[in-house]
Coordinates of C-alpha atoms in Angstrom, one line a residue:
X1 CA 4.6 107.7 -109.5
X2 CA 8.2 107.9 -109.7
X3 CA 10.3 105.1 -109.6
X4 CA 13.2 104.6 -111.5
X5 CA 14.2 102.4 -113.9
X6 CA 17.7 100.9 -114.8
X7 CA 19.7 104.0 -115.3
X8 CA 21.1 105.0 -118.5
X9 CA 22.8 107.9 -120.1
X10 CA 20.9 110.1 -122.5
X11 CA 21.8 108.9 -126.5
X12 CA 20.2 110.6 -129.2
X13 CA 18.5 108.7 -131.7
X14 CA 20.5 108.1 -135.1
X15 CA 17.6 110.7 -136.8
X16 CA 15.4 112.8 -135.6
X17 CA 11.8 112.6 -136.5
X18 CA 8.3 114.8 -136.4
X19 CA 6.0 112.2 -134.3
X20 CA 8.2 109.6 -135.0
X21 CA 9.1 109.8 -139.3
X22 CA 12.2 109.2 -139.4
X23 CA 15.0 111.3 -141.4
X24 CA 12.7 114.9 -139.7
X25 CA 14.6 117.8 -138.4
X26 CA 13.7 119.9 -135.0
X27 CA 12.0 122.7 -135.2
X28 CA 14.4 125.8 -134.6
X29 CA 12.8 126.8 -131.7
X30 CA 13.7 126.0 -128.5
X31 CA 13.4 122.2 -128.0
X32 CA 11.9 120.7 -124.8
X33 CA 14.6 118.4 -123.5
X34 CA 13.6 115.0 -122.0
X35 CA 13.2 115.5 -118.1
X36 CA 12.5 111.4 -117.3
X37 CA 14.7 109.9 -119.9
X38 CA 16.6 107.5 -117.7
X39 CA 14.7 107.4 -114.7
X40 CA 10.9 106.6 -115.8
X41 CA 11.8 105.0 -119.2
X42 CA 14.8 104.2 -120.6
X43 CA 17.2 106.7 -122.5
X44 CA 19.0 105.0 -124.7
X45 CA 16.7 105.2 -128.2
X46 CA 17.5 101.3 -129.7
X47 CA 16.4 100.1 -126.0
X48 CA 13.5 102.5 -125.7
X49 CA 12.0 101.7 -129.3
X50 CA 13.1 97.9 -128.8
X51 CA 10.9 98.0 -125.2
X52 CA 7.8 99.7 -126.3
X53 CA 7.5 97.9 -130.0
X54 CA 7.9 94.3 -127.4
X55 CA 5.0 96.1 -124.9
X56 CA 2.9 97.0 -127.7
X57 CA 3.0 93.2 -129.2
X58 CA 2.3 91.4 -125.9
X59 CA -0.7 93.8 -125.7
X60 CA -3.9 91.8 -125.6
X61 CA -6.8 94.4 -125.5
X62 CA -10.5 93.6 -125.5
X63 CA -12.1 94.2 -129.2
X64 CA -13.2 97.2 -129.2
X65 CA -16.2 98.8 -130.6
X66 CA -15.6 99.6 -134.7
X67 CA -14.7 103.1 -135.1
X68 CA -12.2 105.9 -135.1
X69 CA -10.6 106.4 -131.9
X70 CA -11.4 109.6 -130.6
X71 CA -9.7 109.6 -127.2
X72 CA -8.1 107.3 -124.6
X73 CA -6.7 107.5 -121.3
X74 CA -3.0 105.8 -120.1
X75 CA -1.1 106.0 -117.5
X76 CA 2.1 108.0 -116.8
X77 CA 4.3 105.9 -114.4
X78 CA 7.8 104.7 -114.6
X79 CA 7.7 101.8 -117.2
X80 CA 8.6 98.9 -115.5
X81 CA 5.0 99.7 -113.8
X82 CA 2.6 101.4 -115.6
X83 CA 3.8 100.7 -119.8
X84 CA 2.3 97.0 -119.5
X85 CA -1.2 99.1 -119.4
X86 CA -0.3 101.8 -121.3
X87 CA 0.5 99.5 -124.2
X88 CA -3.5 98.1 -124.3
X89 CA -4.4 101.7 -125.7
X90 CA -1.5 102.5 -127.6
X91 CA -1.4 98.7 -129.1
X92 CA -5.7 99.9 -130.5
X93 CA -4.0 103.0 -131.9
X94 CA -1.4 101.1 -133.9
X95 CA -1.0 102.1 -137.5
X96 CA -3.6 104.6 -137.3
X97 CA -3.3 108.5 -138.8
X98 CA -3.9 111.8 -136.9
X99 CA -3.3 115.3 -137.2
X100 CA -2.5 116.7 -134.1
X101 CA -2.5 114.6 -130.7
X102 CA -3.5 116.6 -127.4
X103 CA -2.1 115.0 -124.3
X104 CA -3.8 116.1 -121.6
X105 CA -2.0 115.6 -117.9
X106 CA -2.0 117.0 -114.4
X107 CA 0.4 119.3 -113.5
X108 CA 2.4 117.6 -110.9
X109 CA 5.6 119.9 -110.4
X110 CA 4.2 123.3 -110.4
X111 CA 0.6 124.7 -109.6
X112 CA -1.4 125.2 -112.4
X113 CA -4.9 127.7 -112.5
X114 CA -7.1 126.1 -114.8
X115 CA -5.3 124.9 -117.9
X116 CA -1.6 125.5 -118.9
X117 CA -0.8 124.7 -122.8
X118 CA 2.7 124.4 -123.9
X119 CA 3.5 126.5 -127.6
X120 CA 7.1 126.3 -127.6
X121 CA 9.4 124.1 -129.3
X122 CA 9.2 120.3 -129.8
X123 CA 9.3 118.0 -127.5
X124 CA 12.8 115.6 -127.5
X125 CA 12.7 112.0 -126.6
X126 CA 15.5 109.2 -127.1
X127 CA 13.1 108.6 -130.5
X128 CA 13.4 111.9 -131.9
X129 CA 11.9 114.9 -131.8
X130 CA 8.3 115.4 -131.5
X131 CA 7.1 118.9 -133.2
X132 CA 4.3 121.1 -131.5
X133 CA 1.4 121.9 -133.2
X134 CA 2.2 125.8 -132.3
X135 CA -1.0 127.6 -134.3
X136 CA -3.5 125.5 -132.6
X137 CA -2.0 125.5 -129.4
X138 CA -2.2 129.2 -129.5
X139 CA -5.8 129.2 -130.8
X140 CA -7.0 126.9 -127.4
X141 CA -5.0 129.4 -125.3
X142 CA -6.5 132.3 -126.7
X143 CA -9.9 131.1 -127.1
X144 CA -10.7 129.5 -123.7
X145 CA -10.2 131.7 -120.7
X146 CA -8.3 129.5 -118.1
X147 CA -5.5 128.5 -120.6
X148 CA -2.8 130.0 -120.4
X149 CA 0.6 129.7 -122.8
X150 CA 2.3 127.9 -120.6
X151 CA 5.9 128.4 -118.4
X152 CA 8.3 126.6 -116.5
X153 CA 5.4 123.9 -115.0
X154 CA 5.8 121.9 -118.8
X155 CA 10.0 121.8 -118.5
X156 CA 10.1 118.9 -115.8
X157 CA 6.5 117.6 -116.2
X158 CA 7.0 113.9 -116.7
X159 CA 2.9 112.7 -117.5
X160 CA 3.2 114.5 -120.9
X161 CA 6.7 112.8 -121.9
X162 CA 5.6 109.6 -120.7
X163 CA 3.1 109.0 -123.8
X164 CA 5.2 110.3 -126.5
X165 CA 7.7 107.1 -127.0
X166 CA 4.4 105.4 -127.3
X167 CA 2.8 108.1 -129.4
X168 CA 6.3 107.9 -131.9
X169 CA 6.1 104.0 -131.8
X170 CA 3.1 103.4 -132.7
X171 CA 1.1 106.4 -135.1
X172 CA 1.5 106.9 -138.8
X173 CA 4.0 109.8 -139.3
X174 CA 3.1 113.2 -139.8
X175 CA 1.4 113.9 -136.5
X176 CA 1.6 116.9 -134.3
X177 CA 1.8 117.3 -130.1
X178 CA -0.1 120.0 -128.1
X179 CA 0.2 119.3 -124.5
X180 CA -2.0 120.4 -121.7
X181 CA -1.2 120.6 -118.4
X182 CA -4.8 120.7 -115.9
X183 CA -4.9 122.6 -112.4
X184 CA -7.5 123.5 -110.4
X185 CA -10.5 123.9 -112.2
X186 CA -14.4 124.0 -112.4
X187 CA -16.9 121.6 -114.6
X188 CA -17.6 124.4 -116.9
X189 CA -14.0 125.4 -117.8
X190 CA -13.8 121.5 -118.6
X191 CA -16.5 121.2 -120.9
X192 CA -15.3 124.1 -123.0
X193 CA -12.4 122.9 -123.2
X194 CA -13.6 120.0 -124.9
X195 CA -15.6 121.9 -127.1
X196 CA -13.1 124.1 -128.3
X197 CA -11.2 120.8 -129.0
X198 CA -14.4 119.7 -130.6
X199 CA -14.7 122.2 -132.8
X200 CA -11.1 121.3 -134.1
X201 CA -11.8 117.9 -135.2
X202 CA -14.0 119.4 -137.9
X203 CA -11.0 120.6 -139.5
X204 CA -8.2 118.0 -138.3
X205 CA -8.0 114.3 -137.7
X206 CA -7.4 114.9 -133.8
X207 CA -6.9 112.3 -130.5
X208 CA -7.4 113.8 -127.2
X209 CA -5.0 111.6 -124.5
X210 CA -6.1 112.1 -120.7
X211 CA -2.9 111.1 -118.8
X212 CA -3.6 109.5 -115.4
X213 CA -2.7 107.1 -112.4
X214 CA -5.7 106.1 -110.4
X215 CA -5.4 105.7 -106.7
X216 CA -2.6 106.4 -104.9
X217 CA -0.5 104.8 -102.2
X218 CA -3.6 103.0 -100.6
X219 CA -2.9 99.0 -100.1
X220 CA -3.4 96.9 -102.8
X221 CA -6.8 95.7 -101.9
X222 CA -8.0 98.8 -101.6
X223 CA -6.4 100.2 -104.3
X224 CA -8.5 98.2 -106.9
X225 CA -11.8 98.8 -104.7
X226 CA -11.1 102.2 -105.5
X227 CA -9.8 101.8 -109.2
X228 CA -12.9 100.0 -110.1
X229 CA -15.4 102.7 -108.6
X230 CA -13.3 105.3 -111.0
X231 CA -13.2 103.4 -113.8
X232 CA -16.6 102.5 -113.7
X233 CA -18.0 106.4 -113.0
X234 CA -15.8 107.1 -116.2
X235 CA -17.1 104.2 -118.2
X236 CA -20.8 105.0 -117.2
X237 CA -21.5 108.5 -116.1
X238 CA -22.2 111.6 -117.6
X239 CA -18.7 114.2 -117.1
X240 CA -20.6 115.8 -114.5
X241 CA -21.4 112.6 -112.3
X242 CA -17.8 111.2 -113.0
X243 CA -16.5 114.3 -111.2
X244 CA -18.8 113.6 -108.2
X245 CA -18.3 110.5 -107.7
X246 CA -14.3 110.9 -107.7
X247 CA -14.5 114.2 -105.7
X248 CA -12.4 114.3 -102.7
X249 CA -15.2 114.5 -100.3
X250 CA -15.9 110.2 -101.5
X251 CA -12.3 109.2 -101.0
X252 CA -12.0 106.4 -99.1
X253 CA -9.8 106.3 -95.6
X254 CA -6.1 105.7 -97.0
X255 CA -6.4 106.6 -100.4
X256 CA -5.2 110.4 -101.7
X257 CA -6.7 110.5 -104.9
X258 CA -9.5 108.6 -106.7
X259 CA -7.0 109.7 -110.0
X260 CA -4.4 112.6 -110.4
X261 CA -5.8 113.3 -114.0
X262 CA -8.7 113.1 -113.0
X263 CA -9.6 116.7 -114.9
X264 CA -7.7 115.4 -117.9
X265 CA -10.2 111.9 -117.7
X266 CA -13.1 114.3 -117.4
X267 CA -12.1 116.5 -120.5
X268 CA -12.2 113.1 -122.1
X269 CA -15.9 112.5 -121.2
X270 CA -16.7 115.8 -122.0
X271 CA -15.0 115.3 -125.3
X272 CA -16.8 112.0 -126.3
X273 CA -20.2 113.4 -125.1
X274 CA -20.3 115.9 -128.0
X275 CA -20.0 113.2 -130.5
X276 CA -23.5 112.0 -129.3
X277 CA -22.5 108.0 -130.8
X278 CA -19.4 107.4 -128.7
X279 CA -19.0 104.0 -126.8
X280 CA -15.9 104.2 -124.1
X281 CA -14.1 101.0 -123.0
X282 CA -11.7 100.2 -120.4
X283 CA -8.8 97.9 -121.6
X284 CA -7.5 96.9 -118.6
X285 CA -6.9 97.6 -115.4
X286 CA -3.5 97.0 -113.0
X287 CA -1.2 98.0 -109.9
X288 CA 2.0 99.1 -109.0
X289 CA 1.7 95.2 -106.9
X290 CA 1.2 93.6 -110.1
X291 CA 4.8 94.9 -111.2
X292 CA 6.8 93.9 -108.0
X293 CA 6.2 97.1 -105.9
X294 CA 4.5 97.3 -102.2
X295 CA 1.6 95.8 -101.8
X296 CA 1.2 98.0 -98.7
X297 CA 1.6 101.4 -101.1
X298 CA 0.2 101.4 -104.6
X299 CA -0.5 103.3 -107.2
X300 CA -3.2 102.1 -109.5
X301 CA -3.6 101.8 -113.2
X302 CA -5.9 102.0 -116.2
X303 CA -6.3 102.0 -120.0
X304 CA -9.0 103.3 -121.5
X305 CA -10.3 104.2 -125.3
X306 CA -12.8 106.1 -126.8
X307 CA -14.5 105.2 -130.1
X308 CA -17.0 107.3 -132.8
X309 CA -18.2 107.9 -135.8
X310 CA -17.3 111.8 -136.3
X311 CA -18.6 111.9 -140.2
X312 CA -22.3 111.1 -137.7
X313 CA -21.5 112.9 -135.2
X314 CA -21.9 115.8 -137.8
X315 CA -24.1 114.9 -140.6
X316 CA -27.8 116.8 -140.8
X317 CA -30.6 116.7 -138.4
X318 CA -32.7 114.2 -139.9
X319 CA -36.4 114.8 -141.0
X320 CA -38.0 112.8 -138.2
X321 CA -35.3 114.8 -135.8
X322 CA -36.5 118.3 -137.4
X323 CA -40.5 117.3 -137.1
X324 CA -39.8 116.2 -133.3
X325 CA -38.1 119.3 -132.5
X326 CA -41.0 121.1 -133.9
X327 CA -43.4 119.6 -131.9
X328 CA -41.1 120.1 -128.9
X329 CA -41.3 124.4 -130.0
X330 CA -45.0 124.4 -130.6
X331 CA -46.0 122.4 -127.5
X332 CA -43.7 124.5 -125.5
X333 CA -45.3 127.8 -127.4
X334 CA -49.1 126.8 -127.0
X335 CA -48.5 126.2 -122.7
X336 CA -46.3 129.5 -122.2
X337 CA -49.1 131.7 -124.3
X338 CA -51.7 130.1 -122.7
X339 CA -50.5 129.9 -119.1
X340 CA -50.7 126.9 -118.6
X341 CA -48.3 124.3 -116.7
X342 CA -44.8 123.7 -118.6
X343 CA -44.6 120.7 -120.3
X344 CA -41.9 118.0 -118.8
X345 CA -38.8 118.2 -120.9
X346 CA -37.9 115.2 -123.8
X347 CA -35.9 112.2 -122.9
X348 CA -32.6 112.8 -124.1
X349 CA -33.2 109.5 -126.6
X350 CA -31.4 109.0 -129.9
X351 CA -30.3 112.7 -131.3
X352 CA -32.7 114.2 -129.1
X353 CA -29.9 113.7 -127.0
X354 CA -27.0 115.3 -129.0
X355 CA -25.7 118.2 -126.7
X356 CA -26.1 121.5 -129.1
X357 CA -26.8 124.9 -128.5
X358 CA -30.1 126.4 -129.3
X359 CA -32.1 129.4 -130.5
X360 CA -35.7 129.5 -130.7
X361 CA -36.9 132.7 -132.9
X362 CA -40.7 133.4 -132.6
X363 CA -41.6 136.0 -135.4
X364 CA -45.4 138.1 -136.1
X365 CA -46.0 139.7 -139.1
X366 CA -42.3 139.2 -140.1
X367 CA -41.2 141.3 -137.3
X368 CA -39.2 139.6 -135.0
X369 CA -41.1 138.8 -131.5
X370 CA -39.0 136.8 -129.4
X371 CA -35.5 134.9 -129.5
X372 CA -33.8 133.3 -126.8
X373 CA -30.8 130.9 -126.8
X374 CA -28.0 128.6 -125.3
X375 CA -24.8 129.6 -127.4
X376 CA -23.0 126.4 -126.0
X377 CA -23.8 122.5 -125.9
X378 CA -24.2 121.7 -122.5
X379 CA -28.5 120.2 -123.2
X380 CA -29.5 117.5 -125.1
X381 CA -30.7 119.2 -128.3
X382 CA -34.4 118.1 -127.2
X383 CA -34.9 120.0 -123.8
X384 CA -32.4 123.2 -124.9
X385 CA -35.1 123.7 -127.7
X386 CA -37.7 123.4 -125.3
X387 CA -36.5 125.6 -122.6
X388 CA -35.4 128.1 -125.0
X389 CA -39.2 127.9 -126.6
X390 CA -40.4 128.3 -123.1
X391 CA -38.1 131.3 -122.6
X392 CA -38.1 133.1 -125.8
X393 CA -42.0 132.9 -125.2
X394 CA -42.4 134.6 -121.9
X395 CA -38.8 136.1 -120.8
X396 CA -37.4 138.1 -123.8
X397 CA -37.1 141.2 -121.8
X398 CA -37.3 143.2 -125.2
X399 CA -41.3 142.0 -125.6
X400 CA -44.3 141.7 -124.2
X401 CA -45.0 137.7 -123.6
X402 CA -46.8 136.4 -126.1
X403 CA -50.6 136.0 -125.3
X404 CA -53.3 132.9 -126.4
X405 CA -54.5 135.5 -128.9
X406 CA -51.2 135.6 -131.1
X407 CA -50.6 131.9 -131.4
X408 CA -52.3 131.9 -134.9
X409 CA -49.8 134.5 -136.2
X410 CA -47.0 133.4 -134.5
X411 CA -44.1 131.7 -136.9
X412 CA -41.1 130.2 -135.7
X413 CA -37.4 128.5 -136.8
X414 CA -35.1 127.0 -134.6
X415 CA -31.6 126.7 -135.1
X416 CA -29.1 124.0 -133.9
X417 CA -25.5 125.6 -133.6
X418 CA -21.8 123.7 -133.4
X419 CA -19.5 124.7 -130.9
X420 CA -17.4 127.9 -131.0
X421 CA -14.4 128.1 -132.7
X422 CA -11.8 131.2 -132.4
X423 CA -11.9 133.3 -135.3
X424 CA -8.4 134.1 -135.8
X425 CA -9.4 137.0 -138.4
X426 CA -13.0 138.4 -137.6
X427 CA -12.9 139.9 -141.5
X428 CA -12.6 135.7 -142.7
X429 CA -16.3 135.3 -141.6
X430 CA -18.4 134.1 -144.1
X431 CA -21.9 136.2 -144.5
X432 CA -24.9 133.8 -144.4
X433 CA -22.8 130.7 -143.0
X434 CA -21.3 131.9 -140.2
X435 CA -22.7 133.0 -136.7
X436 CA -20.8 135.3 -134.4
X437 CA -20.0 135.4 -130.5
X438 CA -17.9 138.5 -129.1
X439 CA -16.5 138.6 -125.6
X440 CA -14.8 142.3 -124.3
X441 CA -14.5 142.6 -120.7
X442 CA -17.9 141.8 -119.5
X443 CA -19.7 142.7 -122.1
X444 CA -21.0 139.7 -124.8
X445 CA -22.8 139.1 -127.7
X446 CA -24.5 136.7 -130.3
X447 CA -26.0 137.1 -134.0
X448 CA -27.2 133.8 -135.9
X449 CA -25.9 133.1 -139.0
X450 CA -28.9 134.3 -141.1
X451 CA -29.0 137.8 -139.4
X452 CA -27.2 139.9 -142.4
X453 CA -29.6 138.5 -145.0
X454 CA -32.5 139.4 -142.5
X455 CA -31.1 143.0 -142.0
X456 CA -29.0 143.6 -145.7
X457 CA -25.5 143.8 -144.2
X458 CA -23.2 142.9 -147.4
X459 CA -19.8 143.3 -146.1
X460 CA -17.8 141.7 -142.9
X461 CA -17.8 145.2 -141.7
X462 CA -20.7 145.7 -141.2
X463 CA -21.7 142.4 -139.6
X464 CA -18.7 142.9 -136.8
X465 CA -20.0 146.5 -136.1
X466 CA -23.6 145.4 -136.0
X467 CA -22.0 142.3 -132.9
X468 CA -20.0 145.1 -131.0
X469 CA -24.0 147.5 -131.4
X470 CA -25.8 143.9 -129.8
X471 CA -22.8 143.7 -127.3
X472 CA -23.2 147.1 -126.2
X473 CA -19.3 147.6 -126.9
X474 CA -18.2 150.8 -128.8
X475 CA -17.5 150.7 -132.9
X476 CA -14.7 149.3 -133.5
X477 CA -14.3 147.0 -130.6
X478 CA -14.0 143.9 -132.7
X479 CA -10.7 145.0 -133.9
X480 CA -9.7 146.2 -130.3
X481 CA -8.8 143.4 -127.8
X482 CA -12.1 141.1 -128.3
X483 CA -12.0 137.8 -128.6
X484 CA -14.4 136.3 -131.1
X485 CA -15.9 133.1 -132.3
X486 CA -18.2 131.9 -135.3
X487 CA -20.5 129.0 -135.4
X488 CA -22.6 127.2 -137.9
X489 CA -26.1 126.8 -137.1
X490 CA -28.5 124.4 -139.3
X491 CA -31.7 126.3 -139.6
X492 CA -35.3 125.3 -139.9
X493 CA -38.9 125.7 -139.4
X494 CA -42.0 123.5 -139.7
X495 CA -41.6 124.0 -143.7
X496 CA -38.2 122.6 -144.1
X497 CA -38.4 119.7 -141.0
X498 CA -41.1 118.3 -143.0
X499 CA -39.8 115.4 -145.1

């Protein structure tokens, strides 16, 4: 929303600083000049820092579940509006240390297909300069297929800016920004977004910010009729039934939007879901009315924080996981070779309900007989496993399904993958750890980690020639204009789930 604060002429800060240390240089690329210094917040650095350190201190949050903050959602108003709420998140993520920050916001000021991520120089506030995370901007452009490095649209965006003198206020020095602008986009480009993102926090101390108003212009009553149904959908609801129930065709008469970011708030979901343990909590709730502005026309407000334990989130399936998982293969197995009806699919209870990727890998004889699989995590790790042991069963189109007469000969192992990561040198995979996915065109591929032991390839070579031969893509192709991602799968059988 804008509305404009007391204006005030544009002062540098007396030093610079990378995410707020003082005493840091800019980078000497281009820098990103402040577009809503002035006008949404004010520009003069000892009044900005004085304003947001006071917001931050009158904060009063709700405890919040113990933790590390993963992800939270703020607004992006003018300040004399929306920073009272803002400052409930930011005032949770005082004193705390990250990597690199992803700020994730609707494009308001150009239109933007899918995702737009800015790689350019850093980012100037009245605080200082904030530096750009440039290699792992580049890495989420390249890898997902609806970024794109983005243009113009992030010079006069203002719900990116907005965080940052909170972001510089409040964080331990030493962090990095990569912002995101979101467009017009599906539930699918969302969730890999979030698990390319995912996939980043194993290697990085990242927080993913969704930057959003809620309704807009509606009057005040039914302004927080409407913020509440949003809030609650994002507090309660899967990503998938947060996007229904804020779709456009639900909006109530008078109001335009259930939430501008409302892609950004979903990546969030989508985010947290992955990390199978993490609790979300909305801090607080307000109005454009609460701050003095039309009751008649509001814009509404929300903070919101997510909480997990990633070092969880991670660790090994446990034995009583693995033996489950079992069962689930071998119950699945016995039905489809015996015709009968397929068994109902697990609850998605405790880490049955992780969302991983899947292979199931039926062999005979030690010849392989059947392996089908979900690359991604979008399934609870219980019914991927057994759809895939369904599948890999019956609808390998490269066997025969397996008949009631094989089950005593038939071995399996399953194996539970992490999301892709972008392999930024296909030669840097690592033989018996690594699993690889190659996209050319229209043509794809996957080989599991344990592949080159199975089949003697030694050398990097010949692994990347054996994914372009699965692909169907010529020699070579892996080195000519494919994009390519490895995994990590954790690999078992009824041997090694057993206790």
């Amino acid at each position: 929303m804008r509305i404009a604060l007391a204006a005030a002429a544009f002062v540098m800060a007396a030093s610079c600083s990378e995410g707020g240390r003082p005493g840091a240089e800019a980078s000497s690329m281009e820098i990103r000049p402040p577009a809503v210094a002035g006008s949404f917040y004010p520009a003069d650095g000892a009044v900005l820092s004085s304003l947001v350190d006071s917001l931050v201190d009158a904060a009063d949050p709700p405890a919040i579940p113990a933790g590390t903050i993963v992800a939270g959602v703020a607004p992006h108003a003018g300040y004399v509006f929306s920073a009272p709420t803002a400052a409930l998140l930011y005032r949770c993520l005082r004193g705390r240390r990250y990597d690199t920050v992803y700020v994730i916001a609707p494009a308001h000021t150009a239109p933007v297909l899918g995702f737009s991520v800015y790689d350019g120089g850093p980012f100037l506030t009245p605080l200082g300069a904030v530096e750009v995370d440039t290699a792992a901007a580049r890495r989420l452009a390249r890898a997902h297929p609806s970024c794109s490095r983005g243009g113009p649209e992030h010079a006069g965006e203002h719900a990116v800016e907005v965080q940052l003198p909170f972001l510089q206020s409040v964080l331990e020095p030493g962090w990095r920004l990569v912002p995101v602008l979101a467009g017009s986009t599906d539930p699918n480009s969302v969730r890999l977004l979030a698990e390319l993102l995912y996939a980043e926090s194993a290697h990085a101390a990242i927080l993913v910010i969704a930057s959003s108003d809620l309704s807009h212009y509606p009057p005040e009553a039914l302004a927080r009729a409407s913020d509440s149904v949003t809030m609650t959908a994002w507090s309660t609801l899967p990503m998938e039934g947060f996007l229904d129930a804020t779709s456009q065709a639900r909006l109530p008469r008078g109001v335009e939007t259930f939430a501008c970011g409302r892609v950004p708030m979903a990546v969030v979901l989508a985010y947290s879901e992955l990390f199978g343990n993490a609790e979300r909590t909305v801090l607080g709730m307000a109005s454009s009315a609460d701050a003095g502005g039309d009751p008649e026309a509001v814009v509404g407000y929300a903070s919101a924080v997510v909480t997990a334990d990633p070092a969880a989130a991670r660790a090994p399936l446990s034995a009583e996981t693995r033996l489950a998982l079992c069962r689930i293969v071998e119950e699945n197995l016995a039905a489809a070779a015996t015709r009968s009806s397929r068994p109902p699919l697990p609850a998605a209870e405790g880490d049955l309900g992780l969302l991983r990727g899947v292979f199931v890998t039926y062999t005979e004889g030690g010849l392989l007989r059947g392996c089908i699989g979900t690359i991604r995590p979008v399934y609870p790790v219980g019914a991927a496993t057994a759809m895939m042991a369904w599948s890999a069963a019956l609808e390998d189109p490269r066997f025969p399904a397996i008949s009631a007469g094989e089950l005593g000969s038939i071995e399996y192992e399953i194996s539970v993958l992490t999301p892709l990561e972008l392999m930024e040198d296909p030669l840097s995979v690592r033989l018996g750890t690594d699993g690889l996915y190659i996209v050319r065109g229209g043509s794809s591929g996957v080989l599991l980690p344990q592949v080159p032991g199975e089949v003697g390839w030694t050398t990097p070579e010949q692994f990347l020639e054996g994914l372009c031969e699965k692909a169907g893509l010529p020699p070579g192709s892996w080195a000519d204009g494919a994009t390519i991602y490895r995994f990590q799968a954790e690999v078992f059988g009824p041997a090694q789930a057993a206790p």
